[in-house]
Coordinates of C-alpha atoms in Angstrom, one line a residue:
M312 CA 36.6 -62.7 31.7
T313 CA 39.9 -63.2 29.8
T314 CA 38.4 -65.9 27.6
G315 CA 35.2 -63.8 26.9
S316 CA 37.4 -60.8 26.1
I317 CA 39.5 -62.8 23.7
L318 CA 36.3 -64.0 21.9
Q319 CA 34.8 -60.5 21.8
G320 CA 38.0 -58.9 20.7
S321 CA 38.3 -61.5 17.9
I322 CA 34.7 -61.6 16.4
G323 CA 32.9 -58.6 18.0
I324 CA 30.7 -60.6 20.5
G325 CA 31.4 -63.1 23.3
L326 CA 32.1 -61.3 26.6
A327 CA 28.5 -61.7 28.0
I328 CA 28.0 -65.1 26.5
I329 CA 30.9 -66.6 28.4
S330 CA 31.2 -64.4 31.4
A331 CA 27.7 -63.6 32.6
P332 CA 26.6 -67.1 33.7
I333 CA 29.9 -67.7 35.5
L334 CA 29.9 -64.3 37.2
L335 CA 26.3 -64.8 38.4
M336 CA 27.3 -68.0 40.1
V337 CA 30.4 -66.4 41.7
E338 CA 28.8 -63.1 42.8
P339 CA 25.4 -61.9 41.5
V340 CA 26.4 -58.2 42.0
L341 CA 28.8 -58.6 39.1
V342 CA 25.9 -58.6 36.7
P343 CA 24.9 -56.3 35.0
G344 CA 26.8 -53.3 36.4
P345 CA 30.4 -54.4 36.6
L346 CA 30.1 -56.5 33.5
L347 CA 28.7 -53.6 31.5
L348 CA 31.5 -51.3 32.6
C349 CA 34.0 -53.9 31.5
A350 CA 32.2 -54.1 28.2
V351 CA 32.5 -50.3 27.8
C352 CA 36.3 -50.5 28.2
L353 CA 36.7 -53.6 26.0
T354 CA 34.6 -52.2 23.1
A355 CA 36.3 -48.8 23.4
I356 CA 39.7 -50.5 22.9
V357 CA 38.6 -52.7 20.0
A358 CA 36.7 -49.9 18.3
F359 CA 39.8 -47.7 18.5
R360 CA 42.0 -50.5 17.2
E361 CA 39.7 -51.2 14.2
R362 CA 38.6 -47.5 13.7
E363 CA 39.6 -47.5 10.0
F364 CA 37.2 -50.3 9.3
M365 CA 34.3 -49.0 11.4
D366 CA 31.1 -48.3 9.3
R367 CA 29.6 -45.4 11.2
S368 CA 26.5 -45.1 9.0
K369 CA 25.6 -48.7 9.9
I370 CA 26.2 -48.0 13.6
G371 CA 23.8 -45.1 13.3
W372 CA 21.0 -47.1 11.8
A373 CA 21.4 -49.8 14.4
L374 CA 21.3 -47.3 17.2
V375 CA 18.0 -45.9 15.8
G376 CA 16.6 -49.3 16.8
R377 CA 18.6 -49.9 19.9
M378 CA 17.2 -47.1 22.0
P379 CA 13.5 -48.0 21.5
G380 CA 14.4 -51.7 21.8
T381 CA 15.8 -51.0 25.2
L382 CA 12.5 -49.3 26.2
V383 CA 10.5 -52.1 24.8
G384 CA 12.6 -54.6 26.8
L385 CA 11.9 -52.7 30.0
A386 CA 8.2 -52.5 29.2
L387 CA 8.1 -56.3 28.5
L388 CA 9.8 -57.0 31.8
S389 CA 7.0 -55.1 33.6
A390 CA 4.0 -56.3 31.5
I391 CA 4.8 -59.9 30.5
P392 CA 6.5 -62.7 32.5
T393 CA 10.2 -62.4 31.7
Q394 CA 10.5 -66.1 31.1
Q395 CA 7.9 -66.1 28.2
T396 CA 9.5 -63.1 26.5
S397 CA 13.1 -64.5 26.8
V398 CA 12.1 -67.9 25.6
F399 CA 10.4 -66.5 22.5
L400 CA 13.2 -64.2 21.6
A401 CA 16.0 -66.8 22.2
G402 CA 14.0 -69.4 20.2
M403 CA 13.6 -67.0 17.2
L404 CA 17.3 -66.1 17.4
L405 CA 18.3 -69.8 17.4
F406 CA 16.1 -70.3 14.4
A407 CA 17.8 -67.4 12.6
V408 CA 21.2 -68.9 13.3
V409 CA 20.2 -72.3 12.0
L410 CA 18.9 -70.7 8.8
S411 CA 22.1 -68.7 8.3
G412 CA 24.2 -71.8 9.0
I413 CA 22.5 -74.0 6.4
G414 CA 22.5 -71.1 3.9
R415 CA 18.8 -70.7 3.7
A416 CA 18.9 -67.1 4.7
Q417 CA 21.2 -64.2 3.8
W418 CA 21.0 -61.4 6.3
K419 CA 22.4 -58.1 4.8
P420 CA 23.3 -55.0 6.9
R421 CA 20.8 -52.6 5.2
P422 CA 19.1 -49.7 6.9
L423 CA 15.9 -51.6 7.7
S424 CA 17.6 -54.8 8.8
L425 CA 20.1 -52.8 10.9
T426 CA 17.3 -50.9 12.7
V427 CA 15.4 -54.2 13.4
A428 CA 18.6 -55.9 14.6
G429 CA 19.4 -53.0 16.8
C430 CA 15.9 -53.1 18.3
L431 CA 16.1 -56.8 18.9
S432 CA 19.5 -56.3 20.4
G433 CA 18.1 -53.8 22.8
I434 CA 15.2 -56.0 23.8
M435 CA 17.3 -59.1 24.2
G436 CA 20.1 -57.2 26.0
T437 CA 17.5 -55.9 28.5
T438 CA 15.6 -59.1 29.0
T439 CA 18.3 -61.8 28.8
S440 CA 21.6 -59.7 29.1
V441 CA 22.7 -61.3 25.7
G442 CA 22.2 -58.7 23.0
G443 CA 25.0 -59.3 20.6
P444 CA 23.8 -62.0 18.2
P445 CA 21.0 -60.1 16.4
M446 CA 23.7 -57.6 15.2
A447 CA 26.4 -60.2 14.6
L448 CA 24.2 -62.2 12.2
L449 CA 24.1 -59.2 9.8
F450 CA 27.9 -59.1 9.5
V451 CA 28.8 -62.8 9.1
E452 CA 30.0 -62.2 5.5
S453 CA 32.0 -59.1 6.4
S454 CA 35.7 -59.0 6.9
G455 CA 36.9 -59.6 10.5
S456 CA 38.1 -56.0 10.9
A457 CA 34.8 -54.6 9.7
L458 CA 32.9 -57.0 11.9
R459 CA 34.9 -56.1 15.0
G460 CA 35.1 -52.4 14.4
T461 CA 31.4 -51.9 13.6
L462 CA 30.0 -54.1 16.3
S463 CA 32.4 -52.6 18.9
G464 CA 31.3 -49.1 18.0
F465 CA 27.7 -50.1 18.4
F466 CA 28.1 -51.9 21.7
F467 CA 30.3 -49.2 23.1
V468 CA 27.4 -46.7 22.7
G469 CA 24.9 -49.3 23.9
A470 CA 26.8 -50.4 27.0
S471 CA 27.6 -46.7 27.9
V472 CA 23.9 -45.8 27.7
S473 CA 22.9 -48.8 29.8
S474 CA 25.6 -48.0 32.4
I475 CA 24.3 -44.5 32.7
G476 CA 20.8 -45.8 33.1
L477 CA 21.9 -48.1 35.9
A478 CA 23.7 -45.3 37.6
L479 CA 20.7 -43.0 37.4
T480 CA 18.4 -45.8 38.9
G481 CA 20.8 -46.5 41.8
R482 CA 22.0 -49.9 40.5
L483 CA 25.6 -48.8 39.7
G484 CA 27.5 -47.3 42.5
W485 CA 30.8 -47.4 44.3
T486 CA 30.6 -51.1 45.1
E487 CA 30.0 -52.0 41.4
L488 CA 32.8 -49.7 40.4
C489 CA 35.2 -51.5 42.7
W490 CA 34.1 -54.9 41.3
A491 CA 34.6 -53.6 37.8
A492 CA 38.1 -52.4 38.6
S493 CA 39.0 -55.9 39.9
L494 CA 37.9 -57.5 36.6
L495 CA 39.5 -55.0 34.3
P496 CA 43.0 -56.6 34.3
A497 CA 41.6 -59.8 32.9
V498 CA 39.6 -57.9 30.3
V499 CA 42.6 -55.9 29.2
L500 CA 44.7 -59.1 29.0
G501 CA 42.1 -60.8 26.9
T502 CA 41.7 -57.8 24.6
Q503 CA 45.4 -57.7 23.9
L504 CA 45.5 -61.4 23.3
S505 CA 42.7 -61.1 20.8
R506 CA 45.0 -59.3 18.4
Y507 CA 46.6 -62.6 17.7
T508 CA 43.5 -64.7 17.6
A509 CA 41.9 -62.1 15.3
R510 CA 44.7 -62.7 12.8
I511 CA 44.1 -66.4 12.9
L512 CA 40.4 -65.9 12.1
A513 CA 41.4 -63.5 9.4
R514 CA 43.1 -66.4 7.6
K515 CA 40.4 -68.9 8.2
G516 CA 37.3 -66.7 8.1
S517 CA 35.1 -65.5 10.9
R518 CA 31.7 -66.7 9.6
G519 CA 31.8 -70.0 11.4
A520 CA 33.0 -68.5 14.7
V521 CA 30.2 -65.8 14.6
L522 CA 27.5 -68.5 13.9
I523 CA 28.8 -70.7 16.7
A524 CA 29.0 -67.8 19.2
S525 CA 25.5 -66.6 18.2
G526 CA 24.0 -70.1 18.4
T527 CA 25.7 -70.6 21.8
A528 CA 24.3 -67.3 23.0
A529 CA 20.8 -68.2 21.9
T530 CA 21.0 -71.6 23.6
V531 CA 22.4 -70.1 26.9
A532 CA 19.6 -67.4 26.9
L533 CA 17.0 -70.2 26.2
V534 CA 18.3 -72.4 29.0
R535 CA 18.5 -69.5 31.5
S536 CA 15.0 -68.5 30.6
C537 CA 13.5 -72.0 30.9
F538 CA 15.2 -72.9 34.1
G539 CA 15.4 -69.5 35.7
Y540 CA 19.2 -69.5 35.9

């Protein structure tokens, strides 16, 4: 959790990429409820830290897509085998990462692209628990502070809504709250350490780190979907 928090506090994504597979092996009840609650706390801290660089209009456009994307993800889970949906989405994301990495595609955070990315984030977050990369790809050319601030604001709202949904459906109760409380010290430690790693990335640029993290997330989602892990 500390490593995932350092990564997310540095580039805006990373907590679920690193932590979800490990937590599932240790104790399945840790995902998604406790992990989501930790994400709410982490993104709140980072969003407050980078509030001066947060682009609220872009967050708004992304949230326009996030909400229906979440509903689409839930519908897909019911209508289509989860494996097929997840493999397709993860494969498309990996393709987008490759295009960005070799310079064949320039994804810009415009209203339409933000809405689409927000929708994809909602779908992937619901079906694979990894919803960060579609949004992160739009901000690979942004400054580190703008990247962290805007993504943290977006994910704070998204994780909060998802947590409320889990609570209303009986999947987030006292047990999950206790597990989340036990994980929070590691999350807070990682978030504080990310202040220093973020400065290092500010000097070297965050584009490569975002592409690597997004590619890793797509690969992890693809492997988990193919092998049912």
